Amino acid sequence: MIAFDFDYYKPRTAEEAARLFKQADAEGKQPLYYGGGTEIISMARMNQLRTGAVIDFKSIPECNVLQTKEGKLTIGAAITLKRLEDEMELFPLLGATVRDVADHSIRCKATIGSHLCGKFYFREGLLPFLLVDSEAVLVGPEGRRTVPISQILNGEPCLGKGELLVQVISSERLFGMPYCTVKKTKMERIDYPIVRIAALRTEQGVRIAFSGVSDIPFRSRELENILNNNSMPLNERIERVVQAWPAPILDDLLASAPYRTFVLKNTLSETMTALERRRV
Ligand SMILES: Cc1cc2nc3c(=O)[nH]c(=O)nc-3n(C[C@H](O)[C@H](O)[C@H](O)COP(=O)(O)OP(=O)(O)OC[C@H]3O[C@@H](n4cnc5c(N)ncnc54)[C@H](O)[C@@H]3O)c2cc1C
């Protein structure tokens, strides 16, 4: 049960959604954008979240686009993780990454827009977008803008107040490159990641992004440069990556920091070895 009342809005355009957000915010309702509701409902039931208004973006046509045109894949924010898994030929690395996020019933409801912008910090589905330099289309009270996804979601999300993520646009140029996506959990296949790595091998070297190790998902050029320095043996590169790690390594109920570091090193070795075997 959710122990509070809230207004429900169903706008038909992104601009209307942003207007409703601004209005509800001015009325002190602490509005939230609403996709599949899996996160909002589970947090509200546990009294970890309170809101006076939700703005459901699932009826906005541009949030429901899933199309390839002129070498670009456009994914609307309302597309579910399950659909990206089912249509994984569109963006294989993305499909392979989201297919083991949460369980089947959550994936059938959870939308990619909310997965990228919600409060759960794992955001495993973000990693493929960081690797192919995707762009995010945002609409907020100040208008519409298109920015590199790395500018607003690499690490701590930094969307403007009331901004709705409407679409993610990715060039298909790198979709055919060899990839590897690995999730390590504490025990079960379906659980939060202790370590999630997604990586792509391009002509210029390996691109790699991480989730679960720290309380932000991220891609780091500094770590990529270390891993691509083939003058060093792989185990030395991995040691250097851990030394240069840009955020504290989590130490929690899922895993201690030393254990996470151990799993990180092994998963990095597995990923790099798998990619080095495959030709571009
Ligand atoms: C039981 C459970 C297990 C999970 N396991 C994992 C896991 O293993 N790995 C992982 O990475 N994640 C995991 N998650 C997180 C999950 O992937 C996201 O919570 C989910 O995808 C959110 O989707 P939703 O559409 O249901 O979000 P909603 O509940 O609709 O919205 C979530 C939040 O995002 C904000 N928001 C939503 N859409 C937008 C938008 N378009 N623009 C701006 N802000 C927006 C909302 O304001 C809201 O606060 C898990 C979640 C649950 C509940």
mmCIF file of C-alpha atoms and ligand atoms in Angstrom:
data_model
loop_
_atom_site.group_PDB
_atom_site.id
_atom_site.type_symbol
_atom_site.label_atom_id
_atom_site.label_comp_id
_atom_site.label_asym_id
_atom_site.label_seq_id
_atom_site.Cartn_x
_atom_site.Cartn_y
_atom_site.Cartn_z
ATOM 1 C CA MET A 1 0.000 0.000 0.000
ATOM 2 C CA ILE A 2 1.084 3.565 -0.697
ATOM 3 C CA ALA A 3 0.279 5.656 2.376
ATOM 4 C CA PHE A 4 -0.289 9.012 0.653
ATOM 5 C CA ASP A 5 -2.422 10.561 -2.111
ATOM 6 C CA PHE A 6 -0.984 12.058 -5.267
ATOM 7 C CA ASP A 7 -2.198 13.589 -8.533
ATOM 8 C CA TYR A 8 -1.711 11.646 -11.762
ATOM 9 C CA TYR A 9 -1.073 13.476 -15.056
ATOM 10 C CA LYS A 10 -0.882 11.968 -18.539
ATOM 11 C CA PRO A 11 0.516 14.611 -20.939
ATOM 12 C CA ARG A 12 0.520 14.143 -24.742
ATOM 13 C CA THR A 13 3.713 16.088 -25.468
ATOM 14 C CA ALA A 14 7.060 16.496 -23.759
ATOM 15 C CA GLU A 15 6.528 20.260 -23.549
ATOM 16 C CA GLU A 16 3.198 19.713 -21.754
ATOM 17 C CA ALA A 17 4.954 17.309 -19.351
ATOM 18 C CA ALA A 18 7.566 19.952 -18.540
ATOM 19 C CA ARG A 19 4.837 22.591 -18.017
ATOM 20 C CA LEU A 20 2.937 20.260 -15.674
ATOM 21 C CA PHE A 21 6.143 19.562 -13.774
ATOM 22 C CA LYS A 22 6.835 23.279 -13.303
ATOM 23 C CA GLN A 23 3.270 23.940 -12.179
ATOM 24 C CA ALA A 24 3.159 21.015 -9.711
ATOM 25 C CA ASP A 25 6.570 22.019 -8.386
ATOM 26 C CA ALA A 26 5.383 25.602 -7.806
ATOM 27 C CA GLU A 27 2.436 24.136 -5.854
ATOM 28 C CA GLY A 28 4.914 22.293 -3.603
ATOM 29 C CA LYS A 29 3.911 18.826 -4.836
ATOM 30 C CA GLN A 30 7.472 17.519 -5.405
ATOM 31 C CA PRO A 31 6.461 16.005 -8.771
ATOM 32 C CA LEU A 32 8.133 12.992 -10.355
ATOM 33 C CA TYR A 33 8.166 11.751 -13.926
ATOM 34 C CA TYR A 34 6.564 8.318 -14.113
ATOM 35 C CA GLY A 35 7.598 5.548 -16.522
ATOM 36 C CA GLY A 36 6.982 1.950 -15.439
ATOM 37 C CA GLY A 37 6.568 2.994 -11.810
ATOM 38 C CA THR A 38 8.602 0.026 -10.490
ATOM 39 C CA GLU A 39 10.999 2.262 -8.602
ATOM 40 C CA ILE A 40 8.456 4.884 -7.485
ATOM 41 C CA ILE A 41 5.984 2.257 -6.245
ATOM 42 C CA SER A 42 8.540 0.087 -4.439
ATOM 43 C CA MET A 43 10.161 3.106 -2.746
ATOM 44 C CA ALA A 44 6.781 4.687 -1.853
ATOM 45 C CA ARG A 45 5.608 1.404 -0.285
ATOM 46 C CA MET A 46 8.709 1.386 1.899
ATOM 47 C CA ASN A 47 8.207 5.063 2.848
ATOM 48 C CA GLN A 48 11.490 5.969 1.141
ATOM 49 C CA LEU A 49 9.813 8.395 -1.257
ATOM 50 C CA ARG A 50 6.896 10.857 -1.111
ATOM 51 C CA THR A 51 5.343 12.830 -3.950
ATOM 52 C CA GLY A 52 2.182 14.876 -4.517
ATOM 53 C CA ALA A 53 2.134 14.401 -8.315
ATOM 54 C CA VAL A 54 3.368 11.948 -10.929
ATOM 55 C CA ILE A 55 3.633 12.813 -14.616
ATOM 56 C CA ASP A 56 3.322 9.704 -16.779
ATOM 57 C CA PHE A 57 5.242 10.124 -20.049
ATOM 58 C CA LYS A 58 4.173 6.840 -21.653
ATOM 59 C CA SER A 59 1.511 8.488 -23.884
ATOM 60 C CA ILE A 60 3.964 10.940 -25.440
ATOM 61 C CA PRO A 61 4.539 9.705 -29.033
ATOM 62 C CA GLU A 62 8.229 10.689 -29.215
ATOM 63 C CA CYS A 63 8.881 8.726 -25.983
ATOM 64 C CA ASN A 64 7.598 5.591 -27.761
ATOM 65 C CA VAL A 65 9.843 5.740 -30.816
ATOM 66 C CA LEU A 66 12.116 2.782 -31.482
ATOM 67 C CA GLN A 67 13.549 3.176 -34.950
ATOM 68 C CA THR A 68 16.642 3.059 -37.070
ATOM 69 C CA LYS A 69 17.007 5.775 -39.683
ATOM 70 C CA GLU A 70 20.027 7.040 -41.624
ATOM 71 C CA GLY A 71 22.502 5.140 -39.482
ATOM 72 C CA LYS A 72 21.031 6.289 -36.183
ATOM 73 C CA LEU A 73 19.012 4.365 -33.621
ATOM 74 C CA THR A 74 16.449 6.411 -31.689
ATOM 75 C CA ILE A 75 15.105 4.948 -28.459
ATOM 76 C CA GLY A 76 12.210 6.717 -26.738
ATOM 77 C CA ALA A 77 12.273 6.996 -22.950
ATOM 78 C CA ALA A 78 9.097 4.891 -22.579
ATOM 79 C CA ILE A 79 10.562 1.806 -24.310
ATOM 80 C CA THR A 80 10.797 -1.022 -21.773
ATOM 81 C CA LEU A 81 13.955 -2.930 -20.916
ATOM 82 C CA LYS A 82 12.152 -6.109 -22.045
ATOM 83 C CA ARG A 83 11.584 -4.683 -25.533
ATOM 84 C CA LEU A 84 15.277 -3.746 -25.842
ATOM 85 C CA GLU A 85 16.126 -7.303 -24.831
ATOM 86 C CA ASP A 86 13.607 -8.782 -27.330
ATOM 87 C CA GLU A 87 14.843 -6.562 -30.153
ATOM 88 C CA MET A 88 18.502 -6.907 -29.275
ATOM 89 C CA GLU A 89 19.529 -7.084 -32.935
ATOM 90 C CA LEU A 90 18.946 -3.285 -32.972
ATOM 91 C CA PHE A 91 21.788 -2.655 -30.484
ATOM 92 C CA PRO A 92 23.284 -6.019 -29.447
ATOM 93 C CA LEU A 93 25.446 -4.752 -26.570
ATOM 94 C CA LEU A 94 22.469 -2.903 -25.049
ATOM 95 C CA GLY A 95 20.146 -5.921 -25.382
ATOM 96 C CA ALA A 96 22.750 -8.228 -23.846
ATOM 97 C CA THR A 97 23.308 -5.809 -20.947
ATOM 98 C CA VAL A 98 19.680 -5.108 -19.994
ATOM 99 C CA ARG A 99 18.564 -8.739 -20.212
ATOM 100 C CA ASP A 100 19.951 -9.439 -16.736
ATOM 101 C CA VAL A 101 18.883 -6.208 -15.053
ATOM 102 C CA ALA A 102 16.393 -7.050 -12.252
ATOM 103 C CA ASP A 103 13.836 -9.814 -12.931
ATOM 104 C CA HIS A 104 11.526 -10.483 -15.869
ATOM 105 C CA SER A 105 8.451 -8.769 -14.357
ATOM 106 C CA ILE A 106 10.417 -5.585 -13.545
ATOM 107 C CA ARG A 107 11.958 -5.529 -17.050
ATOM 108 C CA CYS A 108 8.493 -5.795 -18.614
ATOM 109 C CA LYS A 109 7.476 -2.525 -16.912
ATOM 110 C CA ALA A 110 10.685 -0.551 -16.338
ATOM 111 C CA THR A 111 11.364 2.037 -19.022
ATOM 112 C CA ILE A 112 14.806 2.895 -20.336
ATOM 113 C CA GLY A 113 14.285 6.627 -19.580
ATOM 114 C CA SER A 114 13.609 5.952 -15.912
ATOM 115 C CA HIS A 115 16.313 3.299 -15.731
ATOM 116 C CA LEU A 116 18.822 5.964 -16.790
ATOM 117 C CA CYS A 117 17.443 8.762 -14.570
ATOM 118 C CA GLY A 118 16.088 6.974 -11.494
ATOM 119 C CA LYS A 119 17.431 6.796 -7.955
ATOM 120 C CA PHE A 120 18.924 3.286 -8.152
ATOM 121 C CA TYR A 121 22.534 4.047 -8.909
ATOM 122 C CA PHE A 122 23.449 0.887 -10.839
ATOM 123 C CA ARG A 123 21.915 2.011 -14.167
ATOM 124 C CA GLU A 124 23.580 -0.925 -15.912
ATOM 125 C CA GLY A 125 21.815 -0.063 -19.173
ATOM 126 C CA LEU A 126 23.662 3.259 -19.298
ATOM 127 C CA LEU A 127 27.039 1.641 -20.018
ATOM 128 C CA PRO A 128 26.431 0.751 -23.712
ATOM 129 C CA PHE A 129 25.212 4.292 -24.409
ATOM 130 C CA LEU A 130 28.380 5.755 -22.850
ATOM 131 C CA LEU A 131 30.510 3.447 -25.004
ATOM 132 C CA VAL A 132 28.969 4.507 -28.336
ATOM 133 C CA ASP A 133 28.832 8.256 -27.498
ATOM 134 C CA SER A 134 25.019 8.470 -27.583
ATOM 135 C CA GLU A 135 23.107 11.719 -27.336
ATOM 136 C CA ALA A 136 20.209 12.546 -25.010
ATOM 137 C CA VAL A 137 17.188 14.620 -26.015
ATOM 138 C CA LEU A 138 15.873 16.544 -23.003
ATOM 139 C CA VAL A 139 12.831 18.770 -22.573
ATOM 140 C CA GLY A 140 12.437 20.947 -19.500
ATOM 141 C CA PRO A 141 10.905 24.217 -18.324
ATOM 142 C CA GLU A 142 13.730 26.066 -20.143
ATOM 143 C CA GLY A 143 13.091 24.306 -23.473
ATOM 144 C CA ARG A 144 14.579 21.474 -25.514
ATOM 145 C CA ARG A 145 18.240 20.491 -25.885
ATOM 146 C CA THR A 146 20.292 17.598 -27.256
ATOM 147 C CA VAL A 147 23.537 16.826 -25.423
ATOM 148 C CA PRO A 148 26.097 14.010 -25.282
ATOM 149 C CA ILE A 149 24.765 11.479 -22.775
ATOM 150 C CA SER A 150 28.179 11.560 -21.086
ATOM 151 C CA GLN A 151 27.566 15.228 -20.208
ATOM 152 C CA ILE A 152 24.501 14.483 -18.060
ATOM 153 C CA LEU A 153 24.771 10.843 -16.983
ATOM 154 C CA ASN A 154 28.429 9.801 -16.752
ATOM 155 C CA GLY A 155 28.660 9.431 -12.968
ATOM 156 C CA GLU A 156 26.127 11.401 -10.889
ATOM 157 C CA PRO A 157 23.095 12.360 -13.068
ATOM 158 C CA CYS A 158 22.928 16.097 -13.665
ATOM 159 C CA LEU A 159 19.725 16.836 -15.568
ATOM 160 C CA GLY A 160 18.239 20.287 -14.994
ATOM 161 C CA LYS A 161 15.305 20.591 -12.575
ATOM 162 C CA GLY A 162 12.135 19.318 -14.260
ATOM 163 C CA GLU A 163 13.973 18.027 -17.331
ATOM 164 C CA LEU A 164 12.441 14.967 -18.964
ATOM 165 C CA LEU A 165 14.730 12.582 -20.836
ATOM 166 C CA VAL A 166 12.721 12.054 -24.030
ATOM 167 C CA GLN A 167 14.989 9.992 -26.301
ATOM 168 C CA VAL A 168 18.472 8.545 -26.616
ATOM 169 C CA ILE A 169 20.007 8.687 -30.092
ATOM 170 C CA SER A 170 22.980 6.490 -31.008
ATOM 171 C CA SER A 171 25.047 6.256 -34.160
ATOM 172 C CA GLU A 172 25.108 2.630 -35.332
ATOM 173 C CA ARG A 173 28.756 2.971 -36.420
ATOM 174 C CA LEU A 174 30.139 0.922 -33.511
ATOM 175 C CA PHE A 175 27.254 -1.522 -33.035
ATOM 176 C CA GLY A 176 29.016 -4.260 -35.029
ATOM 177 C CA MET A 177 32.290 -4.084 -33.066
ATOM 178 C CA PRO A 178 33.262 -7.013 -30.808
ATOM 179 C CA TYR A 179 31.772 -6.500 -27.346
ATOM 180 C CA CYS A 180 31.696 -8.081 -23.935
ATOM 181 C CA THR A 181 29.223 -7.472 -21.092
ATOM 182 C CA VAL A 182 29.686 -9.261 -17.770
ATOM 183 C CA LYS A 183 27.677 -9.037 -14.546
ATOM 184 C CA LYS A 184 28.950 -10.493 -11.278
ATOM 185 C CA THR A 185 26.522 -10.767 -8.367
ATOM 186 C CA LYS A 186 26.891 -12.006 -4.804
ATOM 187 C CA MET A 187 25.035 -15.300 -5.332
ATOM 188 C CA GLU A 188 22.022 -15.365 -7.640
ATOM 189 C CA ARG A 189 21.965 -14.541 -11.335
ATOM 190 C CA ILE A 190 19.246 -11.950 -10.645
ATOM 191 C CA ASP A 191 20.607 -9.462 -8.133
ATOM 192 C CA TYR A 192 22.306 -6.080 -7.988
ATOM 193 C CA PRO A 193 25.791 -6.193 -9.500
ATOM 194 C CA ILE A 194 28.955 -6.301 -7.413
ATOM 195 C CA VAL A 195 30.728 -5.647 -10.698
ATOM 196 C CA ARG A 196 29.231 -4.954 -14.128
ATOM 197 C CA ILE A 197 31.524 -4.286 -17.035
ATOM 198 C CA ALA A 198 30.487 -3.454 -20.589
ATOM 199 C CA ALA A 199 33.250 -3.090 -23.170
ATOM 200 C CA LEU A 200 33.672 -2.600 -26.918
ATOM 201 C CA ARG A 201 36.746 -3.184 -29.019
ATOM 202 C CA THR A 202 37.193 -0.474 -31.664
ATOM 203 C CA GLU A 203 40.039 0.189 -34.114
ATOM 204 C CA GLN A 204 41.431 2.752 -31.647
ATOM 205 C CA GLY A 205 41.329 0.405 -28.656
ATOM 206 C CA VAL A 206 39.005 -0.872 -25.973
ATOM 207 C CA ARG A 207 36.204 1.302 -24.603
ATOM 208 C CA ILE A 208 35.005 0.219 -21.175
ATOM 209 C CA ALA A 209 32.398 1.290 -18.600
ATOM 210 C CA PHE A 210 31.549 0.114 -15.088
ATOM 211 C CA SER A 211 28.638 -0.187 -12.674
ATOM 212 C CA GLY A 212 28.263 -1.671 -9.189
ATOM 213 C CA VAL A 213 31.869 -1.156 -8.050
ATOM 214 C CA SER A 214 31.245 2.409 -6.845
ATOM 215 C CA ASP A 215 27.993 4.269 -6.218
ATOM 216 C CA ILE A 216 28.086 5.737 -9.731
ATOM 217 C CA PRO A 217 28.205 4.052 -13.131
ATOM 218 C CA PHE A 218 30.884 5.582 -15.334
ATOM 219 C CA ARG A 219 33.211 5.472 -18.336
ATOM 220 C CA SER A 220 36.723 6.888 -17.776
ATOM 221 C CA ARG A 221 39.162 7.797 -20.581
ATOM 222 C CA GLU A 222 42.014 7.623 -18.072
ATOM 223 C CA LEU A 223 41.240 3.975 -17.252
ATOM 224 C CA GLU A 224 40.819 3.187 -20.960
ATOM 225 C CA ASN A 225 44.266 4.675 -21.713
ATOM 226 C CA ILE A 226 45.830 2.447 -19.064
ATOM 227 C CA LEU A 227 44.077 -0.669 -20.380
ATOM 228 C CA ASN A 228 45.043 0.115 -23.968
ATOM 229 C CA ASN A 229 48.735 0.520 -23.124
ATOM 230 C CA ASN A 230 49.896 -2.761 -24.616
ATOM 231 C CA SER A 231 53.518 -2.127 -23.620
ATOM 232 C CA MET A 232 52.545 -3.421 -20.145
ATOM 233 C CA PRO A 233 51.382 -6.973 -19.339
ATOM 234 C CA LEU A 234 47.637 -7.234 -18.654
ATOM 235 C CA ASN A 235 47.982 -7.927 -14.910
ATOM 236 C CA GLU A 236 50.067 -4.755 -14.467
ATOM 237 C CA ARG A 237 47.528 -2.681 -16.430
ATOM 238 C CA ILE A 238 44.756 -4.032 -14.191
ATOM 239 C CA GLU A 239 46.711 -3.140 -11.016
ATOM 240 C CA ARG A 240 47.143 0.395 -12.381
ATOM 241 C CA VAL A 241 43.445 0.660 -13.169
ATOM 242 C CA VAL A 242 42.598 -0.183 -9.561
ATOM 243 C CA GLN A 243 45.127 2.386 -8.294
ATOM 244 C CA ALA A 244 43.622 5.067 -10.555
ATOM 245 C CA TRP A 245 39.989 4.154 -9.711
ATOM 246 C CA PRO A 246 38.181 7.532 -9.636
ATOM 247 C CA ALA A 247 35.599 6.907 -6.863
ATOM 248 C CA PRO A 248 35.509 5.029 -3.523
ATOM 249 C CA ILE A 249 34.983 1.285 -3.961
ATOM 250 C CA LEU A 250 31.753 0.262 -2.208
ATOM 251 C CA ASP A 251 31.930 -1.616 1.068
ATOM 252 C CA ASP A 252 28.410 -2.823 1.906
ATOM 253 C CA LEU A 253 26.175 -5.826 2.582
ATOM 254 C CA LEU A 254 26.589 -7.101 -0.979
ATOM 255 C CA ALA A 255 30.392 -7.219 -0.772
ATOM 256 C CA SER A 256 33.312 -5.780 1.154
ATOM 257 C CA ALA A 257 35.627 -3.374 -0.682
ATOM 258 C CA PRO A 258 38.520 -5.920 -0.810
ATOM 259 C CA TYR A 259 36.206 -8.609 -2.233
ATOM 260 C CA ARG A 260 34.764 -6.184 -4.823
ATOM 261 C CA THR A 261 38.305 -5.225 -5.826
ATOM 262 C CA PHE A 262 39.192 -8.912 -6.220
ATOM 263 C CA VAL A 263 36.097 -9.515 -8.389
ATOM 264 C CA LEU A 264 36.815 -6.342 -10.384
ATOM 265 C CA LYS A 265 40.354 -7.508 -11.213
ATOM 266 C CA ASN A 266 39.167 -10.969 -12.286
ATOM 267 C CA THR A 267 36.308 -9.564 -14.378
ATOM 268 C CA LEU A 268 38.636 -7.067 -16.050
ATOM 269 C CA SER A 269 41.027 -9.863 -16.911
ATOM 270 C CA GLU A 270 38.152 -11.977 -18.301
ATOM 271 C CA THR A 271 36.809 -9.046 -20.346
ATOM 272 C CA MET A 272 40.153 -7.948 -21.796
ATOM 273 C CA THR A 273 41.155 -11.519 -22.646
ATOM 274 C CA ALA A 274 37.818 -12.123 -24.399
ATOM 275 C CA LEU A 275 38.127 -8.898 -26.406
ATOM 276 C CA GLU A 276 41.781 -9.388 -27.282
ATOM 277 C CA ARG A 277 40.863 -12.743 -28.852
ATOM 278 C CA ARG A 278 38.314 -11.127 -31.178
ATOM 279 C CA ARG A 279 39.285 -9.269 -34.327
ATOM 280 C CA VAL A 280 37.841 -5.831 -35.214
HETATM 281 C C1 LIG B 1 13.392 -4.953 -7.463
HETATM 282 C C2 LIG B 1 14.307 -4.100 -8.328
HETATM 283 C C3 LIG B 1 15.517 -4.645 -8.753
HETATM 284 C C4 LIG B 1 16.383 -3.863 -9.548
HETATM 285 N N1 LIG B 1 17.569 -4.407 -9.970
HETATM 286 C C5 LIG B 1 18.402 -3.660 -10.741
HETATM 287 C C6 LIG B 1 19.642 -4.203 -11.215
HETATM 288 O O1 LIG B 1 20.009 -5.346 -10.967
HETATM 289 N N2 LIG B 1 20.426 -3.385 -11.979
HETATM 290 C C7 LIG B 1 20.057 -2.102 -12.309
HETATM 291 O O2 LIG B 1 20.805 -1.419 -13.016
HETATM 292 N N3 LIG B 1 18.907 -1.577 -11.876
HETATM 293 C C8 LIG B 1 18.082 -2.322 -11.102
HETATM 294 N N4 LIG B 1 16.894 -1.781 -10.675
HETATM 295 C C9 LIG B 1 16.571 -0.417 -11.062
HETATM 296 C C10 LIG B 1 15.606 -0.450 -12.216
HETATM 297 O O3 LIG B 1 16.238 -0.798 -13.412
HETATM 298 C C11 LIG B 1 14.993 0.947 -12.341
HETATM 299 O O4 LIG B 1 14.476 1.267 -11.092
HETATM 300 C C12 LIG B 1 13.862 0.891 -13.269
HETATM 301 O O5 LIG B 1 14.373 0.600 -14.519
HETATM 302 C C13 LIG B 1 13.099 2.201 -13.265
HETATM 303 O O6 LIG B 1 12.142 2.136 -14.304
HETATM 304 P P1 LIG B 1 10.644 2.585 -14.106
HETATM 305 O O7 LIG B 1 10.179 2.939 -15.481
HETATM 306 O O8 LIG B 1 9.830 1.591 -13.397
HETATM 307 O O9 LIG B 1 10.859 3.889 -13.166
HETATM 308 P P2 LIG B 1 9.841 4.832 -12.423
HETATM 309 O O10 LIG B 1 9.529 4.241 -11.089
HETATM 310 O O11 LIG B 1 8.699 5.174 -13.318
HETATM 311 O O12 LIG B 1 10.717 6.175 -12.267
HETATM 312 C C14 LIG B 1 11.924 6.167 -11.524
HETATM 313 C C15 LIG B 1 12.500 7.548 -11.305
HETATM 314 O O13 LIG B 1 13.096 8.084 -12.468
HETATM 315 C C16 LIG B 1 12.711 9.463 -12.692
HETATM 316 N N5 LIG B 1 12.434 9.512 -14.128
HETATM 317 C C17 LIG B 1 11.700 8.571 -14.744
HETATM 318 N N6 LIG B 1 11.681 8.793 -16.059
HETATM 319 C C18 LIG B 1 12.371 9.923 -16.293
HETATM 320 C C19 LIG B 1 12.681 10.623 -17.478
HETATM 321 N N7 LIG B 1 12.274 10.196 -18.685
HETATM 322 N N8 LIG B 1 13.404 11.741 -17.379
HETATM 323 C C20 LIG B 1 13.825 12.147 -16.173
HETATM 324 N N9 LIG B 1 13.578 11.485 -15.011
HETATM 325 C C21 LIG B 1 12.852 10.384 -15.068
HETATM 326 C C22 LIG B 1 11.421 9.614 -11.935
HETATM 327 O O14 LIG B 1 11.224 10.935 -11.512
HETATM 328 C C23 LIG B 1 11.551 8.620 -10.818
HETATM 329 O O15 LIG B 1 12.155 9.214 -9.677
HETATM 330 C C24 LIG B 1 16.019 -2.534 -9.900
HETATM 331 C C25 LIG B 1 14.786 -1.997 -9.469
HETATM 332 C C26 LIG B 1 13.926 -2.768 -8.689
HETATM 333 C C27 LIG B 1 12.612 -2.149 -8.257
#
